[in-house]
Short mmCIF file of C-alpha atoms in Angstrom, two decimals:
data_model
loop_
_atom_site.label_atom_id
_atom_site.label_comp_id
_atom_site.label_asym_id
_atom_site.label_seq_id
_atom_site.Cartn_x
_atom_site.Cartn_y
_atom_site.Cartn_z
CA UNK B 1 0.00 0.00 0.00
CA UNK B 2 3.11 2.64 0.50
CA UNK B 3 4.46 3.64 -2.85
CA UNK B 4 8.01 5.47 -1.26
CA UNK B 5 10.69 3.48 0.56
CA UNK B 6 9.88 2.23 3.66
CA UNK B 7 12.97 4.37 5.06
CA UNK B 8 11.25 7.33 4.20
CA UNK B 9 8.09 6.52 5.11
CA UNK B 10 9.35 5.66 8.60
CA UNK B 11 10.84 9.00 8.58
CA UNK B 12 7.82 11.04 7.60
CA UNK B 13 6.01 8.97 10.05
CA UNK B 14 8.20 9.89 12.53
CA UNK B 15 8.18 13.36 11.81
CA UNK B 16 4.75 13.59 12.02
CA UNK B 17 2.44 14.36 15.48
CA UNK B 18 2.27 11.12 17.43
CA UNK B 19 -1.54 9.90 17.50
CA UNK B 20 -3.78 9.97 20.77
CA UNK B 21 -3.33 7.06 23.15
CA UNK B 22 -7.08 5.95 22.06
CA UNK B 23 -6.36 5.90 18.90
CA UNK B 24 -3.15 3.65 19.44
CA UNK B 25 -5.38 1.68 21.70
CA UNK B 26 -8.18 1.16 19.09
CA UNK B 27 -5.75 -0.17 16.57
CA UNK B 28 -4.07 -2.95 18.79
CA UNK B 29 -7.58 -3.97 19.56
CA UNK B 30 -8.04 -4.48 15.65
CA UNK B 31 -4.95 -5.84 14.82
CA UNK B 32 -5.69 -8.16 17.80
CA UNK B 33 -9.37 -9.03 17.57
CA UNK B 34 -10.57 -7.87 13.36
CA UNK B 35 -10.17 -9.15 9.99
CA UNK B 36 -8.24 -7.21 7.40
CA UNK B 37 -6.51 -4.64 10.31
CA UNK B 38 -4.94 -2.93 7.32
CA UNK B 39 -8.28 -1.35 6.62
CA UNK B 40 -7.45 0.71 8.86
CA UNK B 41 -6.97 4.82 7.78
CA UNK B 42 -3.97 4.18 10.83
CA UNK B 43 -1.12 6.93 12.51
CA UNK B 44 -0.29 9.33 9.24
CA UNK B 45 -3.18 9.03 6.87
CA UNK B 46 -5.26 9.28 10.90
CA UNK B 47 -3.15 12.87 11.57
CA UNK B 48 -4.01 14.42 8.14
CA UNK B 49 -7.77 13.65 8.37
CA UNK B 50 -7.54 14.85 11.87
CA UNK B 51 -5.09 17.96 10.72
CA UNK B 52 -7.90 18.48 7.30
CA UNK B 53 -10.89 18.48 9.88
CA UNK B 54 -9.03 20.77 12.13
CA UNK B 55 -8.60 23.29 9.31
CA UNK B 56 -12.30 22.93 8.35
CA UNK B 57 -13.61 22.78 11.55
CA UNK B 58 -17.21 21.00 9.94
CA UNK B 59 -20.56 21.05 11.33
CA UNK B 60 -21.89 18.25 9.29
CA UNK B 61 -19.37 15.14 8.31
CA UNK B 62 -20.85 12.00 6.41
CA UNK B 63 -17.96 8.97 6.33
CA UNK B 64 -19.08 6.13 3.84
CA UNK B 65 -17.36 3.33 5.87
CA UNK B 66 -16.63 2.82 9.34
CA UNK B 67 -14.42 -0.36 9.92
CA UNK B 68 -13.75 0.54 14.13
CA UNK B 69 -13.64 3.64 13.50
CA UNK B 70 -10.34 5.44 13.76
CA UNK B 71 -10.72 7.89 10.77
CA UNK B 72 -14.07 8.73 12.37
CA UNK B 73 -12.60 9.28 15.69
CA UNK B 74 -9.51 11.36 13.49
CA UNK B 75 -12.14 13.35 12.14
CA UNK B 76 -14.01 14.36 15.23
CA UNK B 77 -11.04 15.85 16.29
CA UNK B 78 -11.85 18.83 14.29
CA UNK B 79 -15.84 19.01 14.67
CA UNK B 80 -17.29 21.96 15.25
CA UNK B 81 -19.02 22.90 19.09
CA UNK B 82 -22.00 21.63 17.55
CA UNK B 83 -20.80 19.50 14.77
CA UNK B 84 -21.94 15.85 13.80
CA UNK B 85 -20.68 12.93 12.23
CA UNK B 86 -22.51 10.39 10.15
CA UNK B 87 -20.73 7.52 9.94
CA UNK B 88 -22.22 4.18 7.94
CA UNK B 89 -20.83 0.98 7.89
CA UNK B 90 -22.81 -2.36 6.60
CA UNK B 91 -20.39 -4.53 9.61
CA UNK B 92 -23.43 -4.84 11.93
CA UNK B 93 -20.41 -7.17 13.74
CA UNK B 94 -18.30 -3.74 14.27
CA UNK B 95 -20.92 -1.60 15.81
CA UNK B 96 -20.31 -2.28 19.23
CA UNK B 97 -16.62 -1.90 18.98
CA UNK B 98 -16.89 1.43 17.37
CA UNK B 99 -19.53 2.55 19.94
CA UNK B 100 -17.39 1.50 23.22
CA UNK B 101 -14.40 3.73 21.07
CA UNK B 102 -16.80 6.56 19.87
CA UNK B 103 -18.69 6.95 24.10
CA UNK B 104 -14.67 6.42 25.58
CA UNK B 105 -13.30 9.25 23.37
CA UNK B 106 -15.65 11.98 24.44
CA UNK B 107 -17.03 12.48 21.29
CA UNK B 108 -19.88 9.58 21.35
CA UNK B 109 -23.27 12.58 21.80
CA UNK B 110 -21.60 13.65 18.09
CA UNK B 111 -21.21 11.39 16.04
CA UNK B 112 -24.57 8.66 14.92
CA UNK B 113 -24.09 5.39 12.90
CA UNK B 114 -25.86 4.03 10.91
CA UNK B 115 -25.65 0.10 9.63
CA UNK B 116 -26.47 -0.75 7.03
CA UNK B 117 -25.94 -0.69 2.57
CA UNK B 118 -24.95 3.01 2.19
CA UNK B 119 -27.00 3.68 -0.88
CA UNK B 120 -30.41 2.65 0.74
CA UNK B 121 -28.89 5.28 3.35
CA UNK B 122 -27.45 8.40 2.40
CA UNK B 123 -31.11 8.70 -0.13
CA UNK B 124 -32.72 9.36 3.20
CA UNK B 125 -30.36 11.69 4.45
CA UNK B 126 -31.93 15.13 4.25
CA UNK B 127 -28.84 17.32 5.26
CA UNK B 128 -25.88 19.32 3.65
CA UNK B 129 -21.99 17.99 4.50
CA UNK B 130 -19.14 20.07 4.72
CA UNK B 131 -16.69 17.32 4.37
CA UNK B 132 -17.38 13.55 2.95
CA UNK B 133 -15.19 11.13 3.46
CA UNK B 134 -15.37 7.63 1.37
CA UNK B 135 -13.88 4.70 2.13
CA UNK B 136 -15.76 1.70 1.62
CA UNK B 137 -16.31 -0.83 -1.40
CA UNK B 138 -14.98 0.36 -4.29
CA UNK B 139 -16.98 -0.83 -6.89
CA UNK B 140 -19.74 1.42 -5.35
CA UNK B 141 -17.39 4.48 -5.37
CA UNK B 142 -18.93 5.89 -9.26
CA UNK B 143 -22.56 4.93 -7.20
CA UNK B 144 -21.86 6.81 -4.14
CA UNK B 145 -20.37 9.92 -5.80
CA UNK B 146 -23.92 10.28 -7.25
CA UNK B 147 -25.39 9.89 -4.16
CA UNK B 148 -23.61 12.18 -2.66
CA UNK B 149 -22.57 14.96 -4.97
CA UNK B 150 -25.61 17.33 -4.27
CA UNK B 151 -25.30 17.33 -0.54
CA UNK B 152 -21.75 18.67 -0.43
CA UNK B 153 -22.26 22.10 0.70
CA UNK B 154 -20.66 24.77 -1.69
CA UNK B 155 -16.90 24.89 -0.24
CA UNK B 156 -17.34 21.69 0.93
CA UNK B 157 -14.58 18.88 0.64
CA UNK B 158 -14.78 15.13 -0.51
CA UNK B 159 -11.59 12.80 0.11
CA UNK B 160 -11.73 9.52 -1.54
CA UNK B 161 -9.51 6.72 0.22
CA UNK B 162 -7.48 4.17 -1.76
CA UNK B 163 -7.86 5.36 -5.12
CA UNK B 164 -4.54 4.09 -6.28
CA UNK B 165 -5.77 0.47 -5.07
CA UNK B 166 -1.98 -0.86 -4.62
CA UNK B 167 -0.62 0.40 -8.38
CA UNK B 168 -3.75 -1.61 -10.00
CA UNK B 169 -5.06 1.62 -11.40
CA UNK B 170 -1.72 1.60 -13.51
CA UNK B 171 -1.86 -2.18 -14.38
CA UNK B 172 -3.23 -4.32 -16.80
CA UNK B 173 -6.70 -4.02 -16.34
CA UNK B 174 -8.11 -7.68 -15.60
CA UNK B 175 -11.37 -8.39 -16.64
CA UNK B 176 -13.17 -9.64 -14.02
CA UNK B 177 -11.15 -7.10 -11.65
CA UNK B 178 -14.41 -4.73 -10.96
CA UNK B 179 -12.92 -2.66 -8.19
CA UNK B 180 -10.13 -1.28 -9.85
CA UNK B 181 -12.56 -0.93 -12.99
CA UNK B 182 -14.78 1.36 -10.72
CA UNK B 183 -12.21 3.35 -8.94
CA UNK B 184 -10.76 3.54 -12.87
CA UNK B 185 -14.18 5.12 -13.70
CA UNK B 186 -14.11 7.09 -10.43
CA UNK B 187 -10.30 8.59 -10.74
CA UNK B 188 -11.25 10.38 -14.16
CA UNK B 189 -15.02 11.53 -12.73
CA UNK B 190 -13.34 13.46 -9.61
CA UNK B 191 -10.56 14.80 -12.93
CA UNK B 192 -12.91 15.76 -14.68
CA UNK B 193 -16.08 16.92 -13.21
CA UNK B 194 -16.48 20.80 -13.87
CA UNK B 195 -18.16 21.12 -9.89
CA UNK B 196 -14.52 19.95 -8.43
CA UNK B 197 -10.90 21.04 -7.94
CA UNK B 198 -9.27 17.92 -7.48
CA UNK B 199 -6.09 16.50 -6.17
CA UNK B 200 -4.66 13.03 -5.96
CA UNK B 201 -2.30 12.18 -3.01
CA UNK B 202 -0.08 9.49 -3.05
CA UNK B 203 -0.24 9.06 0.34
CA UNK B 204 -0.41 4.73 1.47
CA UNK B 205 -2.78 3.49 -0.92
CA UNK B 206 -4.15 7.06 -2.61
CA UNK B 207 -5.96 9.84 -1.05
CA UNK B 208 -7.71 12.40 -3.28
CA UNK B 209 -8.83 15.65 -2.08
CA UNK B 210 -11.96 17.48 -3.98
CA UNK B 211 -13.36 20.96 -3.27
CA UNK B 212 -16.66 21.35 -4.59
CA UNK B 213 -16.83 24.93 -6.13
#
């Protein structure tokens, strides 16, 4: 998932603000007791969501994709007085984990889950976001752009998680391979659609920032 040396990375790692003991807590809980603990958003990608929401300071957050919850938790970090996270996740396994994490942090009166397929979901959400961050399946990504488009508040930013998919985006396209297909079709809609200024990171396994104009 890194794409510079692991030296370096170490280093910028290093270099970086250490992450809250909760947050170091929640991911040796994972890595002990969770499939797939790599899911995890984890220390650096964790202090630039945390460092983004900081400099947004948003009242209204929608996350498309839970896991335990340590980019949610990242994210609160920069709520608003009043701010609130919506967080969906279909794990209905997870939900207690990232409740005990969400009520122990302080944060648990602001941010609501929901469980459950986000496109039967975020339909019934009648609110305006000020950030949006996605990082569930990726085949879905093209279907929850459109879902999600028109309640991104003018200003507003999207970041899209793993969007380089491990260099598969760059590969031979495979194909029965319909995540990196999708996230294919996604890349060049965030590129090209007139309503965004976009950005791709290569930060661990792609992070793209979009400001809706």
């Amino acid at each position: 998932m890194d794409f510079i040396p692991s030296e370096l990375q170490a280093y910028a790692e290093s270099h970086t603000e250490l992450e809250p003991k909760l947050l170091q807590q929640l991911t040796k809980e994972t890595w002990q007791k969770v499939l797939q603990p790599r899911m995890l958003s984890g220390h650096f990608q964790g202090r630039l969501l945390s460092l983004i929401s900081k400099l947004i300071q948003p009242t209204s957050v929608l996350e498309i994709g839970t896991y335990t919850g340590y980019s949610a938790l990242s994210l609160a970090e920069g709520l608003s007085k009043e701010g609130k996270i919506h967080t969906v996740d279909r794990n209905e396994e997870l939900y207690d984990l990232q409740r005990k994490y969400f009520d122990i942090s302080g944060f648990g009166p602001q941010i609501i889950q929901y469980t459950g397929d986000a496109r039967g979901i975020i339909p019934k959400m009648n609110m305006q976001f000020d950030l949006i961050f996605m990082d569930a399946d990726k085949k879905s990504y093209p279907t929850y752009f459109e879902l999600i488009i028109d309640k991104l508040k003018p200003g507003g930013l999207l970041l899209s998680d793993n969007v380089l998919w491990s260099g598969k985006v760059i590969e031979t396209l495979h194909p029965k391979d319909e995540d990196t297909k999708a996230l294919l079709a996604y890349n060049k809609v965030l590129k090209d659609d007139p309503r965004l200024e976009t950005v791709l990171l290569p930060i661990r396994d792609g992070l793209t920032l979009s400001r809706k104009r």
